[in-house]
XYZ file of C-alpha atoms in Angstrom:
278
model
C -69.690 -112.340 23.792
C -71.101 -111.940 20.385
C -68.159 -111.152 17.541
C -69.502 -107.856 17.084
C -69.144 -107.077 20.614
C -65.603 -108.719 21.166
C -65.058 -106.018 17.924
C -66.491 -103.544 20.180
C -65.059 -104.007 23.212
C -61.335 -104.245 21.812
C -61.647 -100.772 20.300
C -62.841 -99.501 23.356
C -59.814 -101.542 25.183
C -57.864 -98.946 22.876
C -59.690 -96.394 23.627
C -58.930 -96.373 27.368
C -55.561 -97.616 27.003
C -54.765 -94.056 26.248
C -55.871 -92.689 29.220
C -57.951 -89.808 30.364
C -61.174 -91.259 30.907
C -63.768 -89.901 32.790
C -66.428 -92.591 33.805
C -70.424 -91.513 34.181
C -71.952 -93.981 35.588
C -75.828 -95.119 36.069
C -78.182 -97.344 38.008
C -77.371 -100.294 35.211
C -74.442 -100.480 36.964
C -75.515 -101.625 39.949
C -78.146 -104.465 38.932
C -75.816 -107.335 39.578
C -75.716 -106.323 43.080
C -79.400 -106.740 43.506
C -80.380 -102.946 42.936
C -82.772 -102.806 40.548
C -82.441 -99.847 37.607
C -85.085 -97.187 36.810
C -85.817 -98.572 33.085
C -84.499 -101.508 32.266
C -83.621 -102.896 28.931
C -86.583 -101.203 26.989
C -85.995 -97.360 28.485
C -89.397 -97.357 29.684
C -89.959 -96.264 32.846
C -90.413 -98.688 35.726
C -94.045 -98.709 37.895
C -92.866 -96.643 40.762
C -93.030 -92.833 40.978
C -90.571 -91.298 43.162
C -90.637 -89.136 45.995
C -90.003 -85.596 45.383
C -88.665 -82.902 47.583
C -92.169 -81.042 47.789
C -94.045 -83.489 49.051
C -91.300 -85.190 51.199
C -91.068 -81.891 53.030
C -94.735 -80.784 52.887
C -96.944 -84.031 53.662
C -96.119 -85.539 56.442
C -98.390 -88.495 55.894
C -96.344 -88.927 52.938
C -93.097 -88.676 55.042
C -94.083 -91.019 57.189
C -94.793 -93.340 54.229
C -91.771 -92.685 52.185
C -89.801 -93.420 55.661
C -91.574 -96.800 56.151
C -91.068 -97.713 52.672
C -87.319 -96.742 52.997
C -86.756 -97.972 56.197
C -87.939 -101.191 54.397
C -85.572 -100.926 51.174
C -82.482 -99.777 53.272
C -82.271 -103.801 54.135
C -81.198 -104.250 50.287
C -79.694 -101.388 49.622
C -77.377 -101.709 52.545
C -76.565 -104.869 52.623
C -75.252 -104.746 48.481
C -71.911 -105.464 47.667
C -69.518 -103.983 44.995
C -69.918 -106.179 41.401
C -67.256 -107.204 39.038
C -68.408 -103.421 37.441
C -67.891 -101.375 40.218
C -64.516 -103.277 40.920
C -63.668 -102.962 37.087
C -63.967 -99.473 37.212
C -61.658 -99.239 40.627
C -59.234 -101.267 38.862
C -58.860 -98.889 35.730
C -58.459 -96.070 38.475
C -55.772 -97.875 39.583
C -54.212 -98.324 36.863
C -54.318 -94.855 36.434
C -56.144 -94.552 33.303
C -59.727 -94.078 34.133
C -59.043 -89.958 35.860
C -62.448 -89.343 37.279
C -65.477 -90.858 38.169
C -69.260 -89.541 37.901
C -71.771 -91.206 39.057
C -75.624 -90.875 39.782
C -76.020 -93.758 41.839
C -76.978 -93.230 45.469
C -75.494 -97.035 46.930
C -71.930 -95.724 47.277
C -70.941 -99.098 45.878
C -68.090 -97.167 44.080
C -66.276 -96.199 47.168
C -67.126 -99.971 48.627
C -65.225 -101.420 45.552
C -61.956 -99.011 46.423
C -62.838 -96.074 43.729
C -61.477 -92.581 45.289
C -62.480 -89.477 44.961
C -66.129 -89.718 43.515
C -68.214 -87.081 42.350
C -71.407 -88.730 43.721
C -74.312 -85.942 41.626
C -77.206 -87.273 43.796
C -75.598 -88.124 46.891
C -75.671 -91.048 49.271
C -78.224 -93.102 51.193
C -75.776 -94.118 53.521
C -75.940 -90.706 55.120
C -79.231 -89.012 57.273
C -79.273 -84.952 56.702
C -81.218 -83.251 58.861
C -82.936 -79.697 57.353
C -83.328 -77.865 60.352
C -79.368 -78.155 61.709
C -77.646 -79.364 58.627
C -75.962 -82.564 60.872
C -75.103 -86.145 59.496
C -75.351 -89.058 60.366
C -74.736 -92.736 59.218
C -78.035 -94.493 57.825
C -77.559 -97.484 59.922
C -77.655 -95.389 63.289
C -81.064 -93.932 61.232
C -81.853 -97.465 61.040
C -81.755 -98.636 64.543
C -83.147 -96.137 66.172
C -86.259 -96.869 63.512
C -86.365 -100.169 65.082
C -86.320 -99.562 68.157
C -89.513 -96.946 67.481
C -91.426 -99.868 65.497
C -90.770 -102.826 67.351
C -93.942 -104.319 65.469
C -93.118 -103.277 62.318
C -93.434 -106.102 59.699
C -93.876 -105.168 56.774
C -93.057 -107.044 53.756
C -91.624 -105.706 49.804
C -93.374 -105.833 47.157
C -91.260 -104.793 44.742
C -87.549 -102.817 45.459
C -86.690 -99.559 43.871
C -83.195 -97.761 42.492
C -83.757 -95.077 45.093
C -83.898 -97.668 48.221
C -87.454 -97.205 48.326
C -89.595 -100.269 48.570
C -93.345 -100.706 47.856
C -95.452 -102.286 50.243
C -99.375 -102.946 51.042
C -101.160 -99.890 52.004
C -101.957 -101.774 55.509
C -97.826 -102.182 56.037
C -97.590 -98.818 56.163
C -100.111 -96.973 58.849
C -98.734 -96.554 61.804
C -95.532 -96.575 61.535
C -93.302 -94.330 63.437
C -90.254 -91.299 62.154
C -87.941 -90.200 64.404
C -86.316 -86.350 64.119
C -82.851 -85.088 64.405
C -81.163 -85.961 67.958
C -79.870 -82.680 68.031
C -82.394 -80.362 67.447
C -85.504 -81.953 66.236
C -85.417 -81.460 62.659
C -86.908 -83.245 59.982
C -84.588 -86.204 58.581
C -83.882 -86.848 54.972
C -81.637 -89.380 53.278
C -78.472 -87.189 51.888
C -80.053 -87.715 48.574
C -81.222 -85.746 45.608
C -85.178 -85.676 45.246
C -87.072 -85.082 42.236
C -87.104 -81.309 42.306
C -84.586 -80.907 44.112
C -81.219 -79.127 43.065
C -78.129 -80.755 42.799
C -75.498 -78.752 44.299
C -74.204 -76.365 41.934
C -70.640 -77.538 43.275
C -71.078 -81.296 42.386
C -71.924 -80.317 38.641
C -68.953 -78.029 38.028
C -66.463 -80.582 39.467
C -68.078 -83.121 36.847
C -68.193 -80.699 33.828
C -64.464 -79.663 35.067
C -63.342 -83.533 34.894
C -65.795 -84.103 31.475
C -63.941 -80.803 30.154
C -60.325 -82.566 30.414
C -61.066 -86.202 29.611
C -60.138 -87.869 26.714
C -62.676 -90.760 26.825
C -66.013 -90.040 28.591
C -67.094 -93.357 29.400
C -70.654 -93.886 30.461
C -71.949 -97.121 31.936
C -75.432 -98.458 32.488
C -77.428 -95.056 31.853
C -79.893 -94.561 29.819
C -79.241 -90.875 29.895
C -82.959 -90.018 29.861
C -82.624 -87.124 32.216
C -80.558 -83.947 31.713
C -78.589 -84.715 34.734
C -76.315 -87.361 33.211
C -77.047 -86.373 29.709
C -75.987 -83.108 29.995
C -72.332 -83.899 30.563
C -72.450 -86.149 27.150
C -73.625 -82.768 25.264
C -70.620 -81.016 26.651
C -68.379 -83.785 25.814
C -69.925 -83.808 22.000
C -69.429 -79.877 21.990
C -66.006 -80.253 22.807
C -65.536 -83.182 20.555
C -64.365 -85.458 23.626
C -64.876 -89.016 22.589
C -68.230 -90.344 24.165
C -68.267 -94.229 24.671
C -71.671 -95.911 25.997
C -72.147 -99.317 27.625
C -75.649 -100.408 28.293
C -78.228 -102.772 28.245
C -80.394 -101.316 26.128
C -81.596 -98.132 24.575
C -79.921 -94.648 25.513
C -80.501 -91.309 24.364
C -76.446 -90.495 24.277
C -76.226 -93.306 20.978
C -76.548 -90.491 18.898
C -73.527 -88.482 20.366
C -71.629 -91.454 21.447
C -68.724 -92.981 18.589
C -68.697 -96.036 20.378
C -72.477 -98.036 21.615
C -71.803 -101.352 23.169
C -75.083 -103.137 24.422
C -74.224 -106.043 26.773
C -73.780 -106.795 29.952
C -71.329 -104.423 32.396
C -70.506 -107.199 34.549
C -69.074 -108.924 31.136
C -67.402 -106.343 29.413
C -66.171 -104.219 32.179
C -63.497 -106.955 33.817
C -62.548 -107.771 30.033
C -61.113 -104.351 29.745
C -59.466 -104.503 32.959
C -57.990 -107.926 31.770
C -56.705 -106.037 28.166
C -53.047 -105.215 27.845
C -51.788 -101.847 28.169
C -50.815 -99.705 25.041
């Protein structure tokens, strides 16, 4: 690491030393597993436009699309493991002075890496919801019973997503085959948060409750472009809560944060981890 950055990171070391951190995390956390973030290192957006709620429930030759493209992605997505981030931050829980964890990341990579007790904003794509009956179910019983209904399917990414989606040649994608609820023939959706879509009104209190009574609000690999993760830096600033950012990259928290460190997660994360104890 470059001096300035070893500065950085030893102040931060300090930082949670003392305890009471709340951790927000981001899709930058999850690149070293093979999950590719929204922005990457310049903030702009990346090519893909993602599926909102609307037209997920509205279009069904969308649906069909989204669930082909999905079906596709799910193959990356849910067969990523837990990097030396995500079992950084588990380790700092352990330790007992990281008290909460945020995240907006749908991979549950958290929970694989032995984090408890995670506020997960825009939920999981390990788990099916249907809309009709409420019911869920695991993705990978989702998965094979996909399989089963395209036995031909053979379609090939172009490119992966954050969300699991993939994006594939038009001709990869007609034809292909959902499958509805087993239990009363509802529509399926991944246990996810669309674009205009709400996220439950109990999932944000819990995180402004643990942002409210944190020390430290440590955020890692977001670029804090949307309100949803930004919005609990704010409060943190109104309440003159320290705000510490690591990313690669630009983020629109630098002017709230006291402490900006851009490198890599995967670098800095297990340093702090390796730090000794106040």
């Amino acid at each position: 690491m470059e001096l300035q950055v070893v500065e950085q990171v030893a102040v931060l070391g300090e930082w949670i030393a003392e305890g009471g951190v709340v951790v927000l995390s981001g899709a930058g956390l999850s690149t070293d597993s093979g999950i590719p973030d929204y922005r990457g290192p310049s903030g702009s957006a990346r090519r893909s436009t993602p599926m909102t709620y609307q037209t997920f429930t509205r279009d069904p030759i969308a649906r069909r699309r989204y669930w082909a493209r999905s079906h596709l992605g799910w193959r990356t997505i849910g067969e990523a493991h837990p990097n030396d981030g995500h079992r950084a931050v588990a380790a700092l829980q352990q330790q007992g002075v990281v008290g909460g964890i945020v995240t907006q990341n749908v991979d549950g990579l958290h929970q694989a890496a032995g984090a408890r007790d995670v506020v997960e904003l825009h939920g999981n794509l390990t788990r099916i919801a249907c809309l009709a009956c409420g019911e869920l179910t695991s993705r990978v019983a989702l998965s094979d019973r996909l399989d089963a209904a395209n036995p031909a399917f053979a379609g090939v990414a172009i490119e992966f997503n954050a969300d699991g989606d993939a994006e594939l040649a038009d001709d990869h994608l007609d034809g292909f085959t959902t499958v509805d609820c087993r239990s009363c023939g509802g529509m399926l959706k991944p246990d996810v948060v669309y674009f205009g879509e709400t996220v439950p009104p109990e999932r944000v209190a819990r995180s402004f409750e643990l942002v409210e009574n944190a020390r430290t609000l440590l955020v890692l690999g977001s670029s804090l472009t949307v309100m949803s993760g930004r919005r609990f830096v704010l409060r943190a600033a109104k309440l003159g809560i320290r705000v510490a950012i690591v990313n690669r990259g630009v983020t629109r928290g630098e002017p709230y944060a006291g402490l900006f460190i851009d490198a890599p997660l995967g670098i800095v994360l297990p340093h702090l981890v390796a730090l000794p104890a106040a």
